[in-house]
Short mmCIF file of C-alpha atoms and ligand atoms in Angstrom, two decimals:
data_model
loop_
_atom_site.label_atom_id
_atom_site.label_comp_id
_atom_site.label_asym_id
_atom_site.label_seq_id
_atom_site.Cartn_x
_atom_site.Cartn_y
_atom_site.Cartn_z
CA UNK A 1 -40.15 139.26 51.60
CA UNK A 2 -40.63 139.40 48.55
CA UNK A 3 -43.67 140.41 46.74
CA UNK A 4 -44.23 139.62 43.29
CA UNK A 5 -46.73 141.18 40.63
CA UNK A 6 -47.94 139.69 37.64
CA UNK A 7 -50.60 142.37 35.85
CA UNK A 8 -51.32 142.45 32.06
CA UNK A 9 -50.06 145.85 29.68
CA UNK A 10 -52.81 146.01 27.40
CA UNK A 11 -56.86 146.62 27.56
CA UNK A 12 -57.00 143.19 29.33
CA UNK A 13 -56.81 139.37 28.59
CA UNK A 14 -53.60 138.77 28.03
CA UNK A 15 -53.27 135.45 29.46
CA UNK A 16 -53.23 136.24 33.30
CA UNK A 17 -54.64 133.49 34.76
CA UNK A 18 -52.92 130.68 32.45
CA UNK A 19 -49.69 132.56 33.68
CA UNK A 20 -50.28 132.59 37.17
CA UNK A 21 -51.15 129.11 37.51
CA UNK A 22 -47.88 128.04 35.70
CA UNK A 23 -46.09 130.05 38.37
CA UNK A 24 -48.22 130.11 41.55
CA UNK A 25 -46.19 126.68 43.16
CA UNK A 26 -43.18 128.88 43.54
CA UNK A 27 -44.95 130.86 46.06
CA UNK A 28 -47.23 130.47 49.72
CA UNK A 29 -49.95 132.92 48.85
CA UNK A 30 -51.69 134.51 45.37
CA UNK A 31 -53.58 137.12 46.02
CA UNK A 32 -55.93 139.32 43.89
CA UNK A 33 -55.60 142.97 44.19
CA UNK A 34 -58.30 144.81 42.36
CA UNK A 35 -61.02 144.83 40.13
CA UNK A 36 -64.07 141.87 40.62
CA UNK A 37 -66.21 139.95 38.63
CA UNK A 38 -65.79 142.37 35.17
CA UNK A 39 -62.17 139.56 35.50
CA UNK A 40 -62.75 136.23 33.60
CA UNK A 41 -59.21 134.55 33.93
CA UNK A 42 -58.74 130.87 31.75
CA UNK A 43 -56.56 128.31 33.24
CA UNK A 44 -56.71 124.86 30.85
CA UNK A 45 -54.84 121.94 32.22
CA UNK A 46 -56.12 117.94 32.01
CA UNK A 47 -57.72 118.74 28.86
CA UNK A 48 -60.34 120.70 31.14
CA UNK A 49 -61.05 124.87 31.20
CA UNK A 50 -61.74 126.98 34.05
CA UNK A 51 -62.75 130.46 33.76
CA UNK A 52 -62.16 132.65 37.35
CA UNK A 53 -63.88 135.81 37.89
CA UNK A 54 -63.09 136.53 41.51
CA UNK A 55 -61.11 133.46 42.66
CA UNK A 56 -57.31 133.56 42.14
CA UNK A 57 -55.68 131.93 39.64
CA UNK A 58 -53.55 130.55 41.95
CA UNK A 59 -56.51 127.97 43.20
CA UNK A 60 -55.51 124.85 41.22
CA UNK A 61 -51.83 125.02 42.85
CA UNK A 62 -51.04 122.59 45.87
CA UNK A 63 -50.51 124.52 48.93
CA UNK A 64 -51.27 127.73 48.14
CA UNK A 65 -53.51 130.38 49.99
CA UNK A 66 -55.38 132.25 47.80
CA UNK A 67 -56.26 136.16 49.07
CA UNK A 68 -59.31 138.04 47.94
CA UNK A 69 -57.78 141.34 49.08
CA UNK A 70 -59.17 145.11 49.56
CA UNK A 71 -59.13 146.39 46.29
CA UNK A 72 -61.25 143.92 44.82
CA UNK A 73 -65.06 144.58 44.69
CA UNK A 74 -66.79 141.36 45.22
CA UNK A 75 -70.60 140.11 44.35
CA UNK A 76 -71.15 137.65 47.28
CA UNK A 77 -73.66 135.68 43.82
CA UNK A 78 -71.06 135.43 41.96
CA UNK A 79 -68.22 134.62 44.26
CA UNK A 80 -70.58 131.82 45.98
CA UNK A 81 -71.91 130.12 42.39
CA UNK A 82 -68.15 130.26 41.45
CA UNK A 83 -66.81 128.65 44.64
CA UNK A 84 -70.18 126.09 44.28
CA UNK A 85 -69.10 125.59 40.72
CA UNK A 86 -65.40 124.63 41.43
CA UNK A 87 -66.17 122.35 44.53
CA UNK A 88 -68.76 120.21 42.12
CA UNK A 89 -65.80 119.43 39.77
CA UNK A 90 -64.08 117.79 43.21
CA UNK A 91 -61.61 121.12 43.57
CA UNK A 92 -60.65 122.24 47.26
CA UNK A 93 -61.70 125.85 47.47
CA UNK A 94 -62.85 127.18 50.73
CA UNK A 95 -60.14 125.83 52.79
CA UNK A 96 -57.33 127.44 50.52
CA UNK A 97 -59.13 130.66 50.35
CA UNK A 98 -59.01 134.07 52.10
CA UNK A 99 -61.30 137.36 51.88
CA UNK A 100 -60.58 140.84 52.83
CA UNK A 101 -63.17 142.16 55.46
CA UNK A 102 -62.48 146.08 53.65
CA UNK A 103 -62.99 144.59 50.21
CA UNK A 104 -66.29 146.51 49.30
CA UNK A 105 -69.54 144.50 48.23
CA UNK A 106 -70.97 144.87 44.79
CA UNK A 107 -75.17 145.13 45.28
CA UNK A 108 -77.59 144.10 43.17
CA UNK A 109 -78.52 147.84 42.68
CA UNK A 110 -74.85 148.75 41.69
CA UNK A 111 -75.22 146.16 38.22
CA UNK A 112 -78.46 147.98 37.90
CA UNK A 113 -76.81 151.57 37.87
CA UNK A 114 -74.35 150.24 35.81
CA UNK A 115 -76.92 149.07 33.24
CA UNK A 116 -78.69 152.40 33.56
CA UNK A 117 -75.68 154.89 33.22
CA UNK A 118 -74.16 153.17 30.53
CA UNK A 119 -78.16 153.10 28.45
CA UNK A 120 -77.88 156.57 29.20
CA UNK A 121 -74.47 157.47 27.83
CA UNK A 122 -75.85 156.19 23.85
CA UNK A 123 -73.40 155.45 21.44
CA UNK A 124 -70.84 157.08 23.96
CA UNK A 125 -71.08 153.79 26.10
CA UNK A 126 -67.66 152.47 28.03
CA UNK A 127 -69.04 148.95 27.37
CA UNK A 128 -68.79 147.92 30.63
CA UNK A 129 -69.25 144.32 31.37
CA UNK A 130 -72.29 145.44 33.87
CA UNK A 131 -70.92 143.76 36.64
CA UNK A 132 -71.44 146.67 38.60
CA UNK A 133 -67.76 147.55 39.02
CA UNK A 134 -67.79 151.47 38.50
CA UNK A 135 -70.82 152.09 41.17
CA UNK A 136 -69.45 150.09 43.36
CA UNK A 137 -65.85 152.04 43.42
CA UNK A 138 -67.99 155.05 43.18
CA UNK A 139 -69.40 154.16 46.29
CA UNK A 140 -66.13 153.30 47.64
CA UNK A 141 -64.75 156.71 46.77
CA UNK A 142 -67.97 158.55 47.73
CA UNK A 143 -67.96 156.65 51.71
CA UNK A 144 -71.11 155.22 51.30
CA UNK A 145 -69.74 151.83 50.32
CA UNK A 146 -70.74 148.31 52.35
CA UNK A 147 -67.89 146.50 52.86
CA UNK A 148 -67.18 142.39 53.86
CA UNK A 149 -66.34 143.00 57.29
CA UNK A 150 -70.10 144.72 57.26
CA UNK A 151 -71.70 141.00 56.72
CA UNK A 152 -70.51 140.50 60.84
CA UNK A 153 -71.96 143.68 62.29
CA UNK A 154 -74.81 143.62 64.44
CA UNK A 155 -76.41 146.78 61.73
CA UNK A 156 -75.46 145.19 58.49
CA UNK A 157 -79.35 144.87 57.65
CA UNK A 158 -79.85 148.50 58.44
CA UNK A 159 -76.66 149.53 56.47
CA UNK A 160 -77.74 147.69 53.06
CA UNK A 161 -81.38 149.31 53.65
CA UNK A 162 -79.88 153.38 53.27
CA UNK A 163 -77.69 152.30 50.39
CA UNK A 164 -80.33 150.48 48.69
CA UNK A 165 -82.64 153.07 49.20
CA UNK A 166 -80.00 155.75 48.41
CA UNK A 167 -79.81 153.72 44.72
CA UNK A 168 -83.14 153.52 43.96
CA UNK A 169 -83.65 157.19 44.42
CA UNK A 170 -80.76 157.68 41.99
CA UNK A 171 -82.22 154.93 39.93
CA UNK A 172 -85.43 156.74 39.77
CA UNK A 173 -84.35 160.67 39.67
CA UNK A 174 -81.39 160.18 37.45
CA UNK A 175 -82.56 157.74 34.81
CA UNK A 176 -86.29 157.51 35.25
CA UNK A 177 -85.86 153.64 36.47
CA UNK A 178 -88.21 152.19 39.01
CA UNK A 179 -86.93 148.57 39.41
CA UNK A 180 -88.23 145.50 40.93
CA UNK A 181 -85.53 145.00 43.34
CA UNK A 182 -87.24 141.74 45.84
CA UNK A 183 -85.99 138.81 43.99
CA UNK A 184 -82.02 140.43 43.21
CA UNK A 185 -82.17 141.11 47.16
CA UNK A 186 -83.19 137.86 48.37
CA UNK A 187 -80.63 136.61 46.21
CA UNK A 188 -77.94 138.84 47.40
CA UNK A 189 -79.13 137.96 51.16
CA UNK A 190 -78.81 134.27 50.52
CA UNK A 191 -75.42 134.70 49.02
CA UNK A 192 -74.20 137.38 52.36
CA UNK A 193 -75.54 134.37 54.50
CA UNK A 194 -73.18 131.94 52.65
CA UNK A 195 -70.25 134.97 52.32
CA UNK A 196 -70.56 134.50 56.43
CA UNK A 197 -69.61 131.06 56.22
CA UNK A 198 -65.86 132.00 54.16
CA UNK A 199 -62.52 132.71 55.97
CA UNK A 200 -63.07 136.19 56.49
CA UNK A 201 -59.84 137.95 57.75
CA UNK A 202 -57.92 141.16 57.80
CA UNK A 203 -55.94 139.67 55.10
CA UNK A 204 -52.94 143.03 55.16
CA UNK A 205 -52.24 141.68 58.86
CA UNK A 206 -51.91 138.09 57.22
CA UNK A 207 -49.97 139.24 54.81
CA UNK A 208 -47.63 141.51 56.63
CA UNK A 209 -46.96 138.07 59.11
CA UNK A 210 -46.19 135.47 55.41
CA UNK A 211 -43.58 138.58 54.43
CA UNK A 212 -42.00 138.72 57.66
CA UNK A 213 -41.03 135.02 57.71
CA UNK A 214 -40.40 135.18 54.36
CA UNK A 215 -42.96 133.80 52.70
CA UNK A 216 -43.31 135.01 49.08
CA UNK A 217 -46.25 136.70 47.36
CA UNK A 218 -47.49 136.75 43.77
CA UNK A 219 -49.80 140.01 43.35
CA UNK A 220 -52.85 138.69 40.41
CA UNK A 221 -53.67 141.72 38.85
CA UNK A 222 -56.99 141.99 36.48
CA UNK A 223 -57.54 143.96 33.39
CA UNK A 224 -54.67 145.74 32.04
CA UNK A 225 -52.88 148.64 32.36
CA UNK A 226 -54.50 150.57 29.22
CA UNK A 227 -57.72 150.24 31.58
CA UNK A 228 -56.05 152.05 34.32
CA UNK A 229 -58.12 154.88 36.24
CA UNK A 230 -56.05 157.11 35.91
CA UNK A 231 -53.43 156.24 33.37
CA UNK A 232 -55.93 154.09 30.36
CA UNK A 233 -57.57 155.47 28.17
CA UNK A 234 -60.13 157.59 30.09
CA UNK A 235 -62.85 157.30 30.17
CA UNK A 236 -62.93 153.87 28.07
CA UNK A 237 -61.18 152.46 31.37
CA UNK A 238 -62.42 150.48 34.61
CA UNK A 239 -62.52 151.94 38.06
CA UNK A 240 -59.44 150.18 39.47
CA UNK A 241 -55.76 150.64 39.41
CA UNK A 242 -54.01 148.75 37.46
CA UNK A 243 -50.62 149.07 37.83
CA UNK A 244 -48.30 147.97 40.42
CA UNK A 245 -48.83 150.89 42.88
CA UNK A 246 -52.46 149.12 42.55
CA UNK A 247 -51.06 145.52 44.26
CA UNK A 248 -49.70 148.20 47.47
CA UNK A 249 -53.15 149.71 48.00
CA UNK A 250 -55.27 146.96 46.95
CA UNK A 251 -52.98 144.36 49.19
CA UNK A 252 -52.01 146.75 52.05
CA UNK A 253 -48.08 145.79 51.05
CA UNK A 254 -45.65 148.60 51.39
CA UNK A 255 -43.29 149.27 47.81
CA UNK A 256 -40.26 148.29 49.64
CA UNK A 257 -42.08 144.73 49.45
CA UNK A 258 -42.25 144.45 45.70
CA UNK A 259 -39.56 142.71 43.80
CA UNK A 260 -40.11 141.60 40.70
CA UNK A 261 -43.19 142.53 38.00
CA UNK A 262 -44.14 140.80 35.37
CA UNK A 263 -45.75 142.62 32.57
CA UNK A 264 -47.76 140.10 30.18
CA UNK A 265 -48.49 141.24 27.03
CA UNK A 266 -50.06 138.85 23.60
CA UNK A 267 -47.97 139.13 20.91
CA UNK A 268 -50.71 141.35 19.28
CA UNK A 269 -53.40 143.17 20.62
CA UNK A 270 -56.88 142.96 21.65
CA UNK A 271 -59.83 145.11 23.32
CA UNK A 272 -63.34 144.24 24.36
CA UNK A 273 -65.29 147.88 24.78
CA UNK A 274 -65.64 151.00 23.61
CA UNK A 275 -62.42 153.29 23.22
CA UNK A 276 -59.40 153.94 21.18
CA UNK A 277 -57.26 151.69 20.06
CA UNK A 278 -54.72 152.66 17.14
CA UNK A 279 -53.63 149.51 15.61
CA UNK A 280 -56.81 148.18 15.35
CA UNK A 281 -57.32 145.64 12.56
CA UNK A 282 -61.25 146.28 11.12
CA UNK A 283 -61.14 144.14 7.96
CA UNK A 284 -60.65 140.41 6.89
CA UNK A 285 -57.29 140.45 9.33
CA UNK A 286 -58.93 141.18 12.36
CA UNK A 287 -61.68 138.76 11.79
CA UNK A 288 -58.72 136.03 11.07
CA UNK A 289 -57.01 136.80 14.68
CA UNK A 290 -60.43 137.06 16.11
CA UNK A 291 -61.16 133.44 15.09
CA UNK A 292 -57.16 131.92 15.30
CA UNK A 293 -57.30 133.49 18.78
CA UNK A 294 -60.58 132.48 20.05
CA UNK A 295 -60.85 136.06 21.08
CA UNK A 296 -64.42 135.96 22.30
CA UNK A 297 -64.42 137.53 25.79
CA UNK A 298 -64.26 135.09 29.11
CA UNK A 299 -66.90 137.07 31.24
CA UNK A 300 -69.14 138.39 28.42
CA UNK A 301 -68.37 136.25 25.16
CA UNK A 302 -68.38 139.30 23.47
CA UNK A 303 -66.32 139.18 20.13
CA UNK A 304 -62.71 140.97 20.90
CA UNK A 305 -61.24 143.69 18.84
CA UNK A 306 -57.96 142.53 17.18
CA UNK A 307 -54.78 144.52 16.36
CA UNK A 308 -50.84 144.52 15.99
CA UNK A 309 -48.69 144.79 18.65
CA UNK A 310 -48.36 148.32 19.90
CA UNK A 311 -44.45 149.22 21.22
CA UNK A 312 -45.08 152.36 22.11
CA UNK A 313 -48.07 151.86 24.21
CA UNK A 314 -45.96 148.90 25.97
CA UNK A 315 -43.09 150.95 26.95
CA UNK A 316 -45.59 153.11 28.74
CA UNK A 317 -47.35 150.56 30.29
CA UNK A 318 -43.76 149.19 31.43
CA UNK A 319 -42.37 152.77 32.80
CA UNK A 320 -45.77 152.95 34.48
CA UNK A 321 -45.55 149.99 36.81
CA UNK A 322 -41.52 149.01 36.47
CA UNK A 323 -41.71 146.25 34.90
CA UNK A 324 -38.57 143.96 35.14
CA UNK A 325 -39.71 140.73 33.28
CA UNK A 326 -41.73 140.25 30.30
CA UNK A 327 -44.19 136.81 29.71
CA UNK A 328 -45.47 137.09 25.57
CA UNK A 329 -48.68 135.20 25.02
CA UNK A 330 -50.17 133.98 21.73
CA UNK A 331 -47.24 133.78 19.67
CA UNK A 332 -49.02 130.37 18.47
CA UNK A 333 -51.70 132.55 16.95
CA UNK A 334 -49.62 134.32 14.39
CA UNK A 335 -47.84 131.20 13.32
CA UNK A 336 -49.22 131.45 9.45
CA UNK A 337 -49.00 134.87 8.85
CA UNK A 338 -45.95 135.76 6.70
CA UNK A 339 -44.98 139.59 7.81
CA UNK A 340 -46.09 141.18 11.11
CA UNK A 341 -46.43 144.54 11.27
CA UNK A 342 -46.02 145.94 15.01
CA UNK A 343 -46.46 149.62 15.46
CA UNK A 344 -43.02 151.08 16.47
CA UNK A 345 -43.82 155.42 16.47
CA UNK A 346 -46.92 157.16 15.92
CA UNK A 347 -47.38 160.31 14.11
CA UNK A 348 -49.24 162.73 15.91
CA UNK A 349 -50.08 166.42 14.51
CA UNK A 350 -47.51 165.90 11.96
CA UNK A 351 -44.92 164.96 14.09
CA UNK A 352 -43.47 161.49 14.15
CA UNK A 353 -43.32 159.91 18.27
CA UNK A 354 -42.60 157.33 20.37
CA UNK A 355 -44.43 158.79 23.42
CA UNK A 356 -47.46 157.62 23.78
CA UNK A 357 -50.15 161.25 22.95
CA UNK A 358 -52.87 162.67 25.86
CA UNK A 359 -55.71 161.54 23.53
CA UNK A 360 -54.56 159.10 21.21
CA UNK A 361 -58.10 158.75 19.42
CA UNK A 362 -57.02 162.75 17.52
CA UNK A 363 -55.03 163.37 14.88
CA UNK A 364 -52.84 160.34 15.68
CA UNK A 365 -51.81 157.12 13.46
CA UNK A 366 -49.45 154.33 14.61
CA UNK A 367 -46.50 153.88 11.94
CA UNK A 368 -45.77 150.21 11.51
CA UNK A 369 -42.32 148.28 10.45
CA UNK A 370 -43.08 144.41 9.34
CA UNK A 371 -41.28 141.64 10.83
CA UNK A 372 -40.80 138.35 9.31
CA UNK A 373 -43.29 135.42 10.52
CA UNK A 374 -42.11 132.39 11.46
CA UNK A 375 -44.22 130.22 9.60
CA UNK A 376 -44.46 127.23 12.17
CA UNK A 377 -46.50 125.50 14.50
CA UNK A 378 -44.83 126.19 18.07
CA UNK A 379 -47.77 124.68 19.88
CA UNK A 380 -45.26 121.84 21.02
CA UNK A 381 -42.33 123.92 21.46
CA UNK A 382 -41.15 123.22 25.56
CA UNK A 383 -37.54 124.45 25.39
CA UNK A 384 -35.58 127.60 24.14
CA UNK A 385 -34.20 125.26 21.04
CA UNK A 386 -37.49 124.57 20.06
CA UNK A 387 -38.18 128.37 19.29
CA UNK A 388 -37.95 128.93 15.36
CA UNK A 389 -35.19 131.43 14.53
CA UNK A 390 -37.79 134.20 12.88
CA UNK A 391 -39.77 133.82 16.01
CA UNK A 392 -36.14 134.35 18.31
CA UNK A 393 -36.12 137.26 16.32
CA UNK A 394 -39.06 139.04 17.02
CA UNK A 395 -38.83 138.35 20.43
CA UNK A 396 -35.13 140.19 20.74
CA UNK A 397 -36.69 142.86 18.54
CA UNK A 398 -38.95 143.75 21.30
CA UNK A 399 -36.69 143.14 24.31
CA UNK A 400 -34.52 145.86 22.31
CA UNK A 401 -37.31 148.44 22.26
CA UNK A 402 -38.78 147.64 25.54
CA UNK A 403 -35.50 147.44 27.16
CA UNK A 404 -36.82 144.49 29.52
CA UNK A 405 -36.13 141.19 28.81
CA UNK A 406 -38.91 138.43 27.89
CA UNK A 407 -38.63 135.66 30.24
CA UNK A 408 -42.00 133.30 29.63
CA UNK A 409 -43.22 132.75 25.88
CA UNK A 410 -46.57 130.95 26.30
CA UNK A 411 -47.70 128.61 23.34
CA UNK A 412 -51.06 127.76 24.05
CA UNK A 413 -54.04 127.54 26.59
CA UNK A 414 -52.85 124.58 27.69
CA UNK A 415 -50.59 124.57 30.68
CA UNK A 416 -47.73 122.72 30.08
CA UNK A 417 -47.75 124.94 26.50
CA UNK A 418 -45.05 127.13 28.27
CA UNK A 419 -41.28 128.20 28.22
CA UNK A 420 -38.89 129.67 30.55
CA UNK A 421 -36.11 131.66 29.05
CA UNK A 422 -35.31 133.21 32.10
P1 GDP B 501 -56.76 136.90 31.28
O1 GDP B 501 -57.98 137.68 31.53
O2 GDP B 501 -55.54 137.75 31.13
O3 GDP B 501 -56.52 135.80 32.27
O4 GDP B 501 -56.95 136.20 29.85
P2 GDP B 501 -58.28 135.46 29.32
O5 GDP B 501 -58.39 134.16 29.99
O6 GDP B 501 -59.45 136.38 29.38
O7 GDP B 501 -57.95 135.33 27.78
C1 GDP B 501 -56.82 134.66 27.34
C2 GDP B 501 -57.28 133.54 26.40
O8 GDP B 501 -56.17 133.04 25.67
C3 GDP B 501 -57.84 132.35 27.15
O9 GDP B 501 -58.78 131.71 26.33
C4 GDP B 501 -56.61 131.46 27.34
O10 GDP B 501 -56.95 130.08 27.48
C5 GDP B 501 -55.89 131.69 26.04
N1 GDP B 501 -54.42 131.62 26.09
C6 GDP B 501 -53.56 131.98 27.07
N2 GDP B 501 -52.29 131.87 26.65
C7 GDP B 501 -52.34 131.44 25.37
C8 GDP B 501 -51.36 131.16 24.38
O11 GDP B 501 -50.16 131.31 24.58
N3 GDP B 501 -51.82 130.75 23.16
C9 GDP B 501 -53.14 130.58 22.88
N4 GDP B 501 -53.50 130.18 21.66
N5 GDP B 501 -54.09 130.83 23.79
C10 GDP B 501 -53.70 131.28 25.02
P1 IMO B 502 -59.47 140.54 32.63
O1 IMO B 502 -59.03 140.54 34.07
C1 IMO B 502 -60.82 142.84 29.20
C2 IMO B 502 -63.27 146.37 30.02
C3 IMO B 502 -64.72 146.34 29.59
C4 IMO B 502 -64.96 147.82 29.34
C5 IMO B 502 -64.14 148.49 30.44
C6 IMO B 502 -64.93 148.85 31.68
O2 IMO B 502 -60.15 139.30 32.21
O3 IMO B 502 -58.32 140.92 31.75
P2 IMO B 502 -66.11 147.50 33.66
O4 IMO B 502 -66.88 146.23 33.65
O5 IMO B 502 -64.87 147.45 34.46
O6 IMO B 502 -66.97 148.69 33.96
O7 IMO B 502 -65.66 147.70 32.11
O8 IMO B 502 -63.12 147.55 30.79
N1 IMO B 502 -62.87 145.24 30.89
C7 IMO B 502 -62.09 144.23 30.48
N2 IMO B 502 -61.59 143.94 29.27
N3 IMO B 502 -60.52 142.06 30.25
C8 IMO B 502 -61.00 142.35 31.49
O9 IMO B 502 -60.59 141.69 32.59
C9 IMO B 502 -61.86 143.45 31.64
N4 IMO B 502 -62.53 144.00 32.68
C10 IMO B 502 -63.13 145.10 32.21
O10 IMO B 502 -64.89 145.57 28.43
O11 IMO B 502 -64.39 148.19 28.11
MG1 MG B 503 -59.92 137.91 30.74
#
């Protein structure tokens, strides 16, 4: 015991990977627990960046095993050029690291449905990142799915053949899409060759032995909560669970294993995709968080859409997955600005609300209150002193309405730009 969950509670990017490689050393294993390469998680230390996609962010710590567990969906190309990639900057990879055998394979034909349902759909497009992630849960869902363990199995090759014939019929009947498919495969079959070479295990059997001698656990979630399957905003969400019930079925941990969860959150709010999101900024004020926050996306580069802080939409995402400790990112970015609105209600058909409506793209507007900036640099700020008093404020404001008490502010990319007010 224990198991620990870190998972972000907005549309994504909230600083995940910077966080868990602050906190990683304090446990024996960091394991991922759903989602795949559609994840692009920055770490920044020694003046160098990484960006993860599949690997957890727990990697870079000493002495740490890093689990790639069931309910991730892995591309055996990506996974090897990231591993390839991280062992020709002189890091230690493959002997820290640790694959499900159930975690389901992504094929080259599941980016190609992706690409071809989501031409299809027109302006009405989720805006996937085409990494093949909804086919392949699809496929998971639907029991045709290949899986890890597959790569070891004497009919493997005869396996990939039905479901690879089973896409391109789809390809073809459904969207009219006859693809050359030789050069992706050969790909894919050089990458399942070097997939065979990994520490495969049954990683919930691992795990179960680390809890019972009381090793301890950090669950990496990807995305965020307002991309949940079933509780985002659907369908403008990913095919995973998000939430903490996620880490259980994605890990093969039990609930009475969880103990703390840490809910990041930036102290605005971003999106990359289609789909609703109420305080968005579409003017001059968006493009100036857009370019103080960098917020270009880590797996696609595409340009991220910028917002306030959304209180309503947090206390969801914190009743959703129990929450017990808050980490707020970005604070650094809003140092100039001289009032910060944060949406505290919405009004929805007339009537003013702090729960969060079923759809909240109709007949629904966030009501914002302004809080008073700080007007600082905080990029060097290390200890609780060194928080400006404005700042100190807006942070109790939002333990107040969230109930749940912030216990990391993060500064900056960097590392060391971190602060524990635990
Ligand atoms: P993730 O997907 O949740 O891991 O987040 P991303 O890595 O996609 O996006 C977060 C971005 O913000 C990355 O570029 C990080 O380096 C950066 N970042 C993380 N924390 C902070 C912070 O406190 N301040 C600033 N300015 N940047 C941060
Ligand atoms: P991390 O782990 C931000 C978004 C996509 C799209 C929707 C569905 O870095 O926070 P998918 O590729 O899953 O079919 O895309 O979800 N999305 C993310 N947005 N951060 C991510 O991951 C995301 N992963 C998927 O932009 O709107
Ligand atoms: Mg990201």
């Amino acid at each position: 015991m224990p198991v620990d969950v870190l998972l972000g509670l907005q549309w994504g990017d909230e600083g995940k990977g910077k966080v868990v490689d602050v906190i990683a050393s304090d446990y024996e294993v960091v394991a991922r627990f759903q989602g795949g390469p559609n994840a692009g998680h920055t770490i920044v230390f020694d003046g160098t960046k990484y960006v993860l996609h599949l690997i957890p962010s727990g990697i870079f710590a000493e002495n740490v095993t890093c689990i790639i567990g069931n309910g991730v969906v892995i591309d055996p190309v990506t996974l090897k050029r990231e591993i390839e990639t991280l062992e020709s900057s002189g890091k230690e990879i493959k002997s820290k690291l640790m694959i499900s055998r159930r975690a389901h394979l992504i094929l080259p034909t599941h980016k190609m449905l992706d690409a071809a349902s989501e031409k299809s759909k027109g302006d009405q497009k989720i805006g996937s990142t085409l990494r093949g992630i909804g086919p392949t849960y699809m496929d998971k869902t639907g029991r045709n799915g290949l899986r890890v363990g597959d790569v070891e199995e004497p009919d493997f090759q005869e396996l990939l053949d039905t479901l690879v014939q089973k896409h391109l019929h789809l390809l073809e009947g459904l969207y009219g899409e006859k693809p050359e498919i030789d050069a992706a495969l050969a790909e894919f079959m050089e990458a399942v060759a070097y997939l065979r070479t990994l520490p495969l295990a049954n990683t919930e059997a691992y795990l179960h032995e680390v809890l019972a001698r009381g090793g301890n656990v950090l669950a990496e979630g990807a995305q965020g909560t307002l991309l949940d399957i079933e509780f985002g905003s659907y369908p403008f969400v990913t095919s995973s669970n998000t939430t903490s019930a996620g880490a259980c079925v994605g890990l093969g941990v039990s609930p009475r294993e969880i103990r703390k969860v840490f809910g990041i959150f930036k102290a605005y709010a971003t999106r990359v995709g289609s789909g609703p999101f109420p305080t968005e900024l579409l003017g001059d004020t968006g493009n100036a968080l857009r370019e103080m926050g960098g917020e270009y996306g880590a797996t696609t580069g595409r340009p991220r859409r910028c917002g306030w802080l959304d209180l309503p939409l947090l206390r969801y995402a914190i009743n959703l997955s129990g929450v017990t400790d808050l980490i707020m990112t970005k604070a650094d970015v809003l140092s100039s600005m001289e009032e910060i609105p944060v949406a505290t209600a919405y009004v929805h058909r007339g009537e003013t609300t702090q729960v969060v409506p079923y759809r909240v793209e109709h007949d629904t507007t966030p009501v914002l209150e302004n809080f008073k900036g700080w007007m600082s640099d905080i990029t060097a700020a290390r200890k609780p002193e060194d928080i400006p008093g404005d700042l100190k404020n807006y942070i109790s404001m939002i333990e107040a309405y969230l109930n749940t008490p912030v216990t990391y502010l993060s500064v900056g990319p960097d590392r060391e730009q971190i602060i524990d007010l635990s």
